[in-house]
Amino acid sequence: MQSDCRRIGRKTASAIIARFAVRALERSDLLSIIQAAGWPIWPLLLCSIVGLALVIERLIALRRMRVAPLRLVDEVMSVTRNGLPSNDVINKLAESSVLGRVLAAGIRGLIADPRQGEEGLRNTFESAGRVAVHQLERYLNALGTIAAAAPMLGLLGTVVGMIEIFGSQSPTGGNNPIQLAHGISIALYNTAFGLIIAIPALMFHRHFRARVEEYTVDLEQAAERMVPHLLRNLPAART
């Protein structure tokens, strides 16, 4: 029994050691690729880290529940059918989502000036909507810049690699094979890294733009529904 336990323990330990060895080799391969790509790879790595952070942040921020919940307009219309709500309810509405902030701004504007007409209430919704859309478009320009700049940085690495290749040629007709191989590595690795970073960044940038446009339409439709509904509650606001 003890010998079997020892064998099992040795097999487990050897499996763990082998797993750590594989991970160490993978890390060393990645480090060797970065070293072979030369200094032009560092701006690309910075772009990849920033781009990944922006994509994760926008995926979280542009979720449906955080921007425009499906039943929110119906719930607000139900609450305001018999009169305008209290400040506590309006504050909770503003904290719920981006659409909630827009609707809360319109209700607050109506409470502050019950005598305003349809045009004034629409202007209040439009002002709040512009602020909301600006918040939804946050960091999208930065992500688009990364998508456009990454291929250029990869091209810069390609040019640097070509310079290394031509620099390996000696005036006497011979060449330095180490410098030649290093130049080829710089050119190919940077071109590949630039495309690897730019393609997903461009795809997510287009995706987020489409999501923002969709949410913008939702905000506009919600305002169109709320304006006549709130104006019918003007007598309740005056009393």
PDB file of C-alpha atoms in Angstrom, residues 74-201:
ATOM      1  CA  ASP A  74     -43.072  51.267 -19.742  1.00  0.00           C
ATOM      2  CA  GLU A  75     -42.284  51.233 -16.021  1.00  0.00           C
ATOM      3  CA  VAL A  76     -41.639  54.991 -15.944  1.00  0.00           C
ATOM      4  CA  MET A  77     -44.854  55.672 -17.832  1.00  0.00           C
ATOM      5  CA  SER A  78     -46.729  53.504 -15.355  1.00  0.00           C
ATOM      6  CA  VAL A  79     -45.242  55.358 -12.378  1.00  0.00           C
ATOM      7  CA  THR A  80     -45.936  58.809 -13.850  1.00  0.00           C
ATOM      8  CA  ARG A  81     -49.460  58.020 -15.081  1.00  0.00           C
ATOM      9  CA  ASN A  82     -51.114  59.405 -11.931  1.00  0.00           C
ATOM     10  CA  GLY A  83     -48.630  62.210 -11.287  1.00  0.00           C
ATOM     11  CA  LEU A  84     -44.962  63.057 -11.266  1.00  0.00           C
ATOM     12  CA  PRO A  85     -42.811  61.010  -8.871  1.00  0.00           C
ATOM     13  CA  SER A  86     -40.843  62.206  -5.852  1.00  0.00           C
ATOM     14  CA  ASN A  87     -37.186  63.199  -5.887  1.00  0.00           C
ATOM     15  CA  ASP A  88     -36.124  59.869  -4.371  1.00  0.00           C
ATOM     16  CA  VAL A  89     -37.775  57.937  -7.186  1.00  0.00           C
ATOM     17  CA  ILE A  90     -36.235  60.254  -9.784  1.00  0.00           C
ATOM     18  CA  ASN A  91     -32.771  59.848  -8.253  1.00  0.00           C
ATOM     19  CA  LYS A  92     -33.101  56.058  -8.316  1.00  0.00           C
ATOM     20  CA  LEU A  93     -34.217  56.273 -11.945  1.00  0.00           C
ATOM     21  CA  ALA A  94     -31.171  58.383 -12.847  1.00  0.00           C
ATOM     22  CA  GLU A  95     -28.838  55.891 -11.184  1.00  0.00           C
ATOM     23  CA  SER A  96     -30.346  52.852 -12.888  1.00  0.00           C
ATOM     24  CA  SER A  97     -29.036  53.313 -16.451  1.00  0.00           C
ATOM     25  CA  VAL A  98     -28.140  55.808 -19.167  1.00  0.00           C
ATOM     26  CA  LEU A  99     -31.727  55.878 -20.388  1.00  0.00           C
ATOM     27  CA  GLY A 100     -32.838  56.406 -16.810  1.00  0.00           C
ATOM     28  CA  ARG A 101     -30.671  59.531 -16.582  1.00  0.00           C
ATOM     29  CA  VAL A 102     -32.264  60.914 -19.757  1.00  0.00           C
ATOM     30  CA  LEU A 103     -35.796  60.243 -18.512  1.00  0.00           C
ATOM     31  CA  ALA A 104     -34.977  61.656 -15.097  1.00  0.00           C
ATOM     32  CA  ALA A 105     -33.652  64.843 -16.705  1.00  0.00           C
ATOM     33  CA  GLY A 106     -36.933  65.329 -18.541  1.00  0.00           C
ATOM     34  CA  ILE A 107     -39.008  64.752 -15.414  1.00  0.00           C
ATOM     35  CA  ARG A 108     -36.845  67.152 -13.403  1.00  0.00           C
ATOM     36  CA  GLY A 109     -37.175  69.769 -16.115  1.00  0.00           C
ATOM     37  CA  LEU A 110     -40.948  69.423 -16.022  1.00  0.00           C
ATOM     38  CA  ILE A 111     -41.021  69.715 -12.233  1.00  0.00           C
ATOM     39  CA  ALA A 112     -38.747  72.765 -12.301  1.00  0.00           C
ATOM     40  CA  ASP A 113     -40.865  74.533 -14.932  1.00  0.00           C
ATOM     41  CA  PRO A 114     -44.383  73.068 -15.157  1.00  0.00           C
ATOM     42  CA  ARG A 115     -45.468  75.815 -17.569  1.00  0.00           C
ATOM     43  CA  GLN A 116     -43.019  74.852 -20.301  1.00  0.00           C
ATOM     44  CA  GLY A 117     -44.512  73.550 -23.499  1.00  0.00           C
ATOM     45  CA  GLU A 118     -43.673  70.672 -25.764  1.00  0.00           C
ATOM     46  CA  GLU A 119     -40.715  72.445 -27.348  1.00  0.00           C
ATOM     47  CA  GLY A 120     -39.080  73.180 -24.007  1.00  0.00           C
ATOM     48  CA  LEU A 121     -39.497  69.592 -22.828  1.00  0.00           C
ATOM     49  CA  ARG A 122     -38.060  68.277 -26.080  1.00  0.00           C
ATOM     50  CA  ASN A 123     -35.045  70.560 -25.674  1.00  0.00           C
ATOM     51  CA  THR A 124     -34.506  69.168 -22.185  1.00  0.00           C
ATOM     52  CA  PHE A 125     -34.568  65.600 -23.492  1.00  0.00           C
ATOM     53  CA  GLU A 126     -32.267  66.495 -26.395  1.00  0.00           C
ATOM     54  CA  SER A 127     -29.695  68.092 -24.097  1.00  0.00           C
ATOM     55  CA  ALA A 128     -29.701  65.049 -21.814  1.00  0.00           C
ATOM     56  CA  GLY A 129     -29.547  62.745 -24.841  1.00  0.00           C
ATOM     57  CA  ARG A 130     -26.468  64.479 -26.249  1.00  0.00           C
ATOM     58  CA  VAL A 131     -24.687  64.048 -22.935  1.00  0.00           C
ATOM     59  CA  ALA A 132     -25.717  60.376 -22.831  1.00  0.00           C
ATOM     60  CA  VAL A 133     -24.495  59.675 -26.374  1.00  0.00           C
ATOM     61  CA  HIS A 134     -21.203  61.373 -25.575  1.00  0.00           C
ATOM     62  CA  GLN A 135     -20.794  59.024 -22.617  1.00  0.00           C
ATOM     63  CA  LEU A 136     -21.639  56.015 -24.777  1.00  0.00           C
ATOM     64  CA  GLU A 137     -18.960  57.018 -27.301  1.00  0.00           C
ATOM     65  CA  ARG A 138     -16.316  57.197 -24.595  1.00  0.00           C
ATOM     66  CA  TYR A 139     -12.961  55.638 -25.595  1.00  0.00           C
ATOM     67  CA  LEU A 140     -14.221  54.704 -29.074  1.00  0.00           C
ATOM     68  CA  ASN A 141     -11.945  57.263 -30.721  1.00  0.00           C
ATOM     69  CA  ALA A 142      -8.991  55.805 -28.839  1.00  0.00           C
ATOM     70  CA  LEU A 143      -9.893  52.291 -29.984  1.00  0.00           C
ATOM     71  CA  GLY A 144     -10.239  53.512 -33.568  1.00  0.00           C
ATOM     72  CA  THR A 145      -6.852  55.207 -33.314  1.00  0.00           C
ATOM     73  CA  ILE A 146      -5.289  51.925 -32.202  1.00  0.00           C
ATOM     74  CA  ALA A 147      -6.940  50.104 -35.104  1.00  0.00           C
ATOM     75  CA  ALA A 148      -5.504  52.659 -37.548  1.00  0.00           C
ATOM     76  CA  ALA A 149      -2.082  53.067 -35.921  1.00  0.00           C
ATOM     77  CA  ALA A 150      -1.220  49.395 -35.356  1.00  0.00           C
ATOM     78  CA  PRO A 151      -0.650  48.591 -39.074  1.00  0.00           C
ATOM     79  CA  MET A 152       1.466  51.733 -39.360  1.00  0.00           C
ATOM     80  CA  LEU A 153       3.583  50.656 -36.417  1.00  0.00           C
ATOM     81  CA  GLY A 154       3.906  47.222 -37.988  1.00  0.00           C
ATOM     82  CA  LEU A 155       5.007  48.877 -41.211  1.00  0.00           C
ATOM     83  CA  LEU A 156       7.559  50.862 -39.236  1.00  0.00           C
ATOM     84  CA  GLY A 157       8.936  47.588 -37.898  1.00  0.00           C
ATOM     85  CA  THR A 158       9.051  46.243 -41.441  1.00  0.00           C
ATOM     86  CA  VAL A 159      11.088  49.251 -42.580  1.00  0.00           C
ATOM     87  CA  VAL A 160      13.441  48.849 -39.634  1.00  0.00           C
ATOM     88  CA  GLY A 161      13.868  45.188 -40.528  1.00  0.00           C
ATOM     89  CA  MET A 162      14.631  46.075 -44.145  1.00  0.00           C
ATOM     90  CA  ILE A 163      17.263  48.527 -42.944  1.00  0.00           C
ATOM     91  CA  GLU A 164      18.797  45.713 -40.886  1.00  0.00           C
ATOM     92  CA  ILE A 165      18.777  43.463 -43.963  1.00  0.00           C
ATOM     93  CA  PHE A 166      20.499  46.029 -46.162  1.00  0.00           C
ATOM     94  CA  GLY A 167      22.911  46.787 -43.345  1.00  0.00           C
ATOM     95  CA  SER A 168      24.003  43.146 -43.319  1.00  0.00           C
ATOM     96  CA  GLN A 169      25.407  43.521 -46.819  1.00  0.00           C
ATOM     97  CA  SER A 170      29.113  44.373 -46.758  1.00  0.00           C
ATOM     98  CA  PRO A 171      30.848  46.419 -49.496  1.00  0.00           C
ATOM     99  CA  THR A 172      33.009  43.432 -50.428  1.00  0.00           C
ATOM    100  CA  GLY A 173      29.980  41.368 -51.422  1.00  0.00           C
ATOM    101  CA  GLY A 174      29.699  39.226 -48.285  1.00  0.00           C
ATOM    102  CA  ASN A 175      26.931  39.456 -45.729  1.00  0.00           C
ATOM    103  CA  ASN A 176      26.373  38.899 -42.033  1.00  0.00           C
ATOM    104  CA  PRO A 177      23.930  35.996 -41.695  1.00  0.00           C
ATOM    105  CA  ILE A 178      23.085  36.836 -38.071  1.00  0.00           C
ATOM    106  CA  GLN A 179      22.200  40.422 -38.884  1.00  0.00           C
ATOM    107  CA  LEU A 180      20.324  39.265 -41.987  1.00  0.00           C
ATOM    108  CA  ALA A 181      18.212  36.830 -39.962  1.00  0.00           C
ATOM    109  CA  HIS A 182      17.598  39.471 -37.318  1.00  0.00           C
ATOM    110  CA  GLY A 183      16.371  41.945 -39.939  1.00  0.00           C
ATOM    111  CA  ILE A 184      14.003  39.377 -41.431  1.00  0.00           C
ATOM    112  CA  SER A 185      12.647  38.584 -37.948  1.00  0.00           C
ATOM    113  CA  ILE A 186      12.020  42.253 -37.209  1.00  0.00           C
ATOM    114  CA  ALA A 187      10.217  42.775 -40.520  1.00  0.00           C
ATOM    115  CA  LEU A 188       7.977  39.705 -40.320  1.00  0.00           C
ATOM    116  CA  TYR A 189       7.149  39.739 -36.621  1.00  0.00           C
ATOM    117  CA  ASN A 190       6.201  43.422 -36.554  1.00  0.00           C
ATOM    118  CA  THR A 191       4.050  43.108 -39.657  1.00  0.00           C
ATOM    119  CA  ALA A 192       2.218  40.142 -38.142  1.00  0.00           C
ATOM    120  CA  PHE A 193       1.802  41.795 -34.731  1.00  0.00           C
ATOM    121  CA  GLY A 194       0.468  44.977 -36.327  1.00  0.00           C
ATOM    122  CA  LEU A 195      -2.222  43.049 -38.196  1.00  0.00           C
ATOM    123  CA  ILE A 196      -3.052  40.873 -35.189  1.00  0.00           C
ATOM    124  CA  ILE A 197      -3.720  43.990 -33.116  1.00  0.00           C
ATOM    125  CA  ALA A 198      -5.422  46.078 -35.815  1.00  0.00           C
ATOM    126  CA  ILE A 199      -7.966  43.533 -37.077  1.00  0.00           C
ATOM    127  CA  PRO A 200      -9.706  42.801 -33.727  1.00  0.00           C
ATOM    128  CA  ALA A 201      -9.515  46.477 -32.727  1.00  0.00           C
TER     129      ALA A 201
END
